[in-house]
Short mmCIF file of C-alpha atoms in Angstrom, two decimals:
data_model
loop_
_atom_site.label_atom_id
_atom_site.label_comp_id
_atom_site.label_asym_id
_atom_site.label_seq_id
_atom_site.Cartn_x
_atom_site.Cartn_y
_atom_site.Cartn_z
CA UNK A 1 5.61 27.12 -10.18
CA UNK A 2 6.49 24.06 -8.30
CA UNK A 3 9.96 23.02 -8.26
CA UNK A 4 10.95 20.15 -11.01
CA UNK A 5 12.95 17.26 -10.03
CA UNK A 6 16.08 18.62 -10.88
CA UNK A 7 15.15 21.79 -8.86
CA UNK A 8 14.28 19.55 -5.84
CA UNK A 9 17.48 17.80 -6.04
CA UNK A 10 19.29 20.94 -5.98
CA UNK A 11 17.32 22.40 -3.29
CA UNK A 12 18.11 19.12 -1.29
CA UNK A 13 21.74 19.67 -1.85
CA UNK A 14 21.79 22.73 -0.04
CA UNK A 15 21.22 20.51 3.08
CA UNK A 16 24.64 18.86 2.71
CA UNK A 17 27.58 20.14 5.07
CA UNK A 18 31.24 19.99 4.56
CA UNK A 19 32.46 16.69 5.46
CA UNK A 20 29.24 14.69 5.45
CA UNK A 21 28.80 11.08 4.89
CA UNK A 22 25.40 10.76 3.06
CA UNK A 23 23.60 8.05 1.41
CA UNK A 24 21.00 8.95 -1.39
CA UNK A 25 17.91 7.05 -2.07
CA UNK A 26 16.54 5.79 -5.11
CA UNK A 27 14.59 8.31 -7.72
CA UNK A 28 14.87 11.97 -6.93
CA UNK A 29 17.29 11.83 -4.23
CA UNK A 30 19.73 10.16 -6.56
CA UNK A 31 19.95 13.45 -8.47
CA UNK A 32 21.43 15.24 -5.47
CA UNK A 33 24.97 13.77 -6.54
CA UNK A 34 24.62 16.47 -9.68
CA UNK A 35 24.15 19.29 -7.47
CA UNK A 36 26.66 19.35 -4.82
CA UNK A 37 27.37 23.15 -3.99
CA UNK A 38 30.80 24.41 -4.80
CA UNK A 39 32.88 24.04 -1.70
CA UNK A 40 31.27 21.49 -0.12
CA UNK A 41 33.09 18.00 0.00
CA UNK A 42 30.81 15.12 0.86
CA UNK A 43 31.11 11.28 0.59
CA UNK A 44 28.48 9.30 -0.81
CA UNK A 45 27.67 6.03 0.35
CA UNK A 46 25.66 3.34 -1.20
CA UNK A 47 24.20 0.04 0.51
CA UNK A 48 25.18 -2.22 -2.37
CA UNK A 49 29.07 -1.64 -1.29
CA UNK A 50 30.57 1.67 -2.36
CA UNK A 51 32.00 4.55 -0.66
CA UNK A 52 32.73 8.03 -2.74
CA UNK A 53 30.34 7.89 -5.53
CA UNK A 54 30.72 10.43 -8.19
CA UNK A 55 27.69 11.76 -10.24
CA UNK A 56 25.97 10.22 -12.86
CA UNK A 57 28.04 9.51 -16.02
CA UNK A 58 27.63 11.43 -19.27
CA UNK A 59 26.19 9.53 -22.20
CA UNK A 60 28.19 6.97 -23.93
CA UNK A 61 30.61 6.78 -20.75
CA UNK A 62 28.35 4.37 -18.79
CA UNK A 63 29.98 1.38 -16.98
CA UNK A 64 27.53 -1.42 -16.43
CA UNK A 65 29.53 -2.73 -13.41
CA UNK A 66 29.38 0.49 -11.79
CA UNK A 67 25.97 0.98 -10.34
CA UNK A 68 24.40 2.42 -6.95
CA UNK A 69 21.77 0.54 -4.96
CA UNK A 70 19.11 1.42 -7.25
CA UNK A 71 20.79 -0.35 -9.97
CA UNK A 72 21.66 3.04 -11.85
CA UNK A 73 25.25 3.69 -13.48
CA UNK A 74 27.14 6.00 -11.73
CA UNK A 75 30.83 7.17 -11.68
CA UNK A 76 33.72 6.25 -9.60
CA UNK A 77 36.01 8.83 -8.12
CA UNK A 78 39.77 8.38 -7.33
CA UNK A 79 38.86 7.98 -3.66
CA UNK A 80 36.26 5.81 -4.30
CA UNK A 81 36.39 2.23 -2.25
CA UNK A 82 34.34 -1.00 -2.92
CA UNK A 83 33.30 -3.74 -0.02
CA UNK A 84 30.59 -6.12 0.64
CA UNK A 85 27.01 -4.99 1.47
CA UNK A 86 27.31 -6.37 5.00
CA UNK A 87 30.16 -3.83 5.43
CA UNK A 88 28.00 -1.10 4.36
CA UNK A 89 25.01 -1.95 6.37
CA UNK A 90 27.76 -2.12 9.38
CA UNK A 91 28.33 1.64 8.38
CA UNK A 92 24.84 2.76 8.89
CA UNK A 93 23.83 0.67 11.59
CA UNK A 94 26.76 1.81 13.56
CA UNK A 95 25.90 5.52 13.25
CA UNK A 96 28.67 6.42 10.63
CA UNK A 97 26.22 8.20 8.19
CA UNK A 98 25.57 11.65 8.83
CA UNK A 99 22.50 12.21 6.33
CA UNK A 100 20.35 10.11 4.31
CA UNK A 101 17.91 11.89 1.70
CA UNK A 102 15.17 9.57 0.92
CA UNK A 103 12.29 9.70 -1.10
CA UNK A 104 8.64 8.65 0.49
CA UNK A 105 5.02 7.77 -0.41
CA UNK A 106 3.88 9.27 3.08
CA UNK A 107 5.10 11.29 5.91
CA UNK A 108 3.47 11.84 9.42
CA UNK A 109 3.46 15.11 11.12
CA UNK A 110 5.77 13.76 13.83
CA UNK A 111 8.33 12.58 11.28
CA UNK A 112 7.06 9.15 10.48
CA UNK A 113 7.97 7.69 7.13
CA UNK A 114 6.15 5.32 4.92
CA UNK A 115 8.50 4.66 1.89
CA UNK A 116 8.81 0.73 1.13
CA UNK A 117 5.23 -0.97 0.20
CA UNK A 118 2.09 -0.37 -0.74
CA UNK A 119 -0.45 -3.36 0.39
CA UNK A 120 -1.48 -5.33 -2.78
CA UNK A 121 1.46 -3.98 -5.11
CA UNK A 122 4.49 -6.50 -5.98
CA UNK A 123 7.79 -5.08 -5.01
CA UNK A 124 11.18 -6.22 -4.83
CA UNK A 125 11.76 -5.75 -1.44
CA UNK A 126 12.42 -2.80 1.50
CA UNK A 127 16.05 -2.62 0.67
CA UNK A 128 17.98 -0.51 3.29
CA UNK A 129 15.30 1.80 4.23
CA UNK A 130 14.55 0.55 7.51
CA UNK A 131 18.38 0.57 8.60
CA UNK A 132 18.68 4.07 6.87
CA UNK A 133 16.25 5.89 8.87
CA UNK A 134 17.29 4.03 12.38
CA UNK A 135 20.97 4.47 11.75
CA UNK A 136 21.47 8.04 10.24
CA UNK A 137 22.06 11.24 11.97
CA UNK A 138 19.35 13.26 9.95
CA UNK A 139 16.77 12.29 7.53
CA UNK A 140 15.53 14.76 4.95
CA UNK A 141 12.81 13.37 2.74
CA UNK A 142 12.43 14.55 -0.99
CA UNK A 143 9.25 13.97 -2.80
CA UNK A 144 6.26 15.46 -4.56
CA UNK A 145 3.58 17.09 -2.17
CA UNK A 146 0.68 15.31 -3.48
CA UNK A 147 0.13 11.63 -5.07
CA UNK A 148 -0.83 11.35 -8.81
CA UNK A 149 -4.36 11.43 -7.81
CA UNK A 150 -4.10 14.57 -5.89
CA UNK A 151 -4.13 13.27 -2.24
CA UNK A 152 -1.82 14.88 0.23
CA UNK A 153 1.34 12.81 0.76
CA UNK A 154 1.88 14.56 4.36
CA UNK A 155 -0.71 13.36 6.84
CA UNK A 156 -1.33 13.67 10.71
CA UNK A 157 -0.49 9.66 10.52
CA UNK A 158 0.94 7.54 7.85
CA UNK A 159 -1.63 5.26 6.45
CA UNK A 160 0.68 2.96 4.58
CA UNK A 161 3.08 0.15 6.59
CA UNK A 162 5.76 2.25 8.14
CA UNK A 163 9.49 2.47 7.74
CA UNK A 164 10.39 4.30 10.68
CA UNK A 165 8.53 6.41 13.35
CA UNK A 166 9.75 9.85 14.40
CA UNK A 167 12.70 9.86 12.00
CA UNK A 168 12.44 12.59 9.44
CA UNK A 169 13.59 15.95 10.34
CA UNK A 170 12.89 17.63 7.04
CA UNK A 171 10.45 17.39 4.06
CA UNK A 172 11.39 18.94 0.59
CA UNK A 173 8.57 18.90 -1.83
CA UNK A 174 7.88 20.38 -5.01
CA UNK A 175 5.82 22.95 -3.28
CA UNK A 176 8.17 24.10 -0.40
CA UNK A 177 10.02 23.13 2.72
CA UNK A 178 8.63 21.90 5.90
CA UNK A 179 10.35 20.86 9.36
CA UNK A 180 8.92 17.87 11.49
CA UNK A 181 9.05 18.17 15.29
CA UNK A 182 9.90 14.56 15.95
CA UNK A 183 9.41 15.46 19.89
CA UNK A 184 6.08 17.20 20.21
CA UNK A 185 4.64 16.50 16.43
CA UNK A 186 3.78 18.98 14.13
CA UNK A 187 4.87 20.85 10.62
CA UNK A 188 6.56 24.15 10.44
CA UNK A 189 6.52 25.60 6.78
CA UNK A 190 10.29 27.14 6.16
CA UNK A 191 10.31 27.91 2.57
CA UNK A 192 7.68 28.01 -0.51
CA UNK A 193 9.00 27.13 -3.82
CA UNK A 194 9.10 29.93 -6.26
CA UNK A 195 5.57 31.23 -7.19
CA UNK A 196 4.02 29.01 -4.92
CA UNK A 197 2.03 30.55 -2.10
CA UNK A 198 1.73 29.32 1.67
CA UNK A 199 -1.64 28.99 1.63
CA UNK A 200 -1.56 26.70 -1.42
CA UNK A 201 0.83 24.59 0.65
CA UNK A 202 -1.56 24.59 3.74
CA UNK A 203 -4.44 23.65 1.54
CA UNK A 204 -2.54 20.53 0.06
CA UNK A 205 -1.26 19.44 3.22
CA UNK A 206 -3.00 16.70 5.04
CA UNK A 207 -1.77 17.76 8.55
CA UNK A 208 -1.79 21.07 10.33
CA UNK A 209 1.30 23.37 9.45
CA UNK A 210 2.45 26.30 11.12
CA UNK A 211 4.40 29.25 9.65
CA UNK A 212 8.22 29.82 10.74
CA UNK A 213 8.27 32.86 12.77
#
């Protein structure tokens, strides 16, 4: 069976390493905060001006003044700090964030990403996506393998407006995990979700995929 949203977040949390400063994108990536592995200490950063976010609050314990960049309620920790969004983006642009876990609408075989707009649709804005993919040291994308209409979201080249070129290191979908070769192009299948075959992933991917040795 394909991974659920929570299982996707739990798998993405395995990419965290001790001491990381991490930015979580809107959607499934925000759930990663609830699955940080035991023994791993990371600091979560938000573009709207918070460093050291805690997990989602329990029902009834929400604080409307504590939100992440996606306007979702979060919790603070004893070590949390607050500042302006300008300082937050300075952290990102200055290369001080180790990892960004982001959603996407499309990913190209060379690590290109499209995750900020669909032509013809009204959107609130691009947010911090372009700064994140350009400024962080490693980018992991978490998304469903195909669109609601069944079209592949992993393609030789993105057809939607790009957020960044050659920036994605790893793609985690509901079907499995693929690595992007940002230098030479190409995708490598590293892992299949339980009950999902490599053949199924290859069939539902719009770009050629090689299997890990």
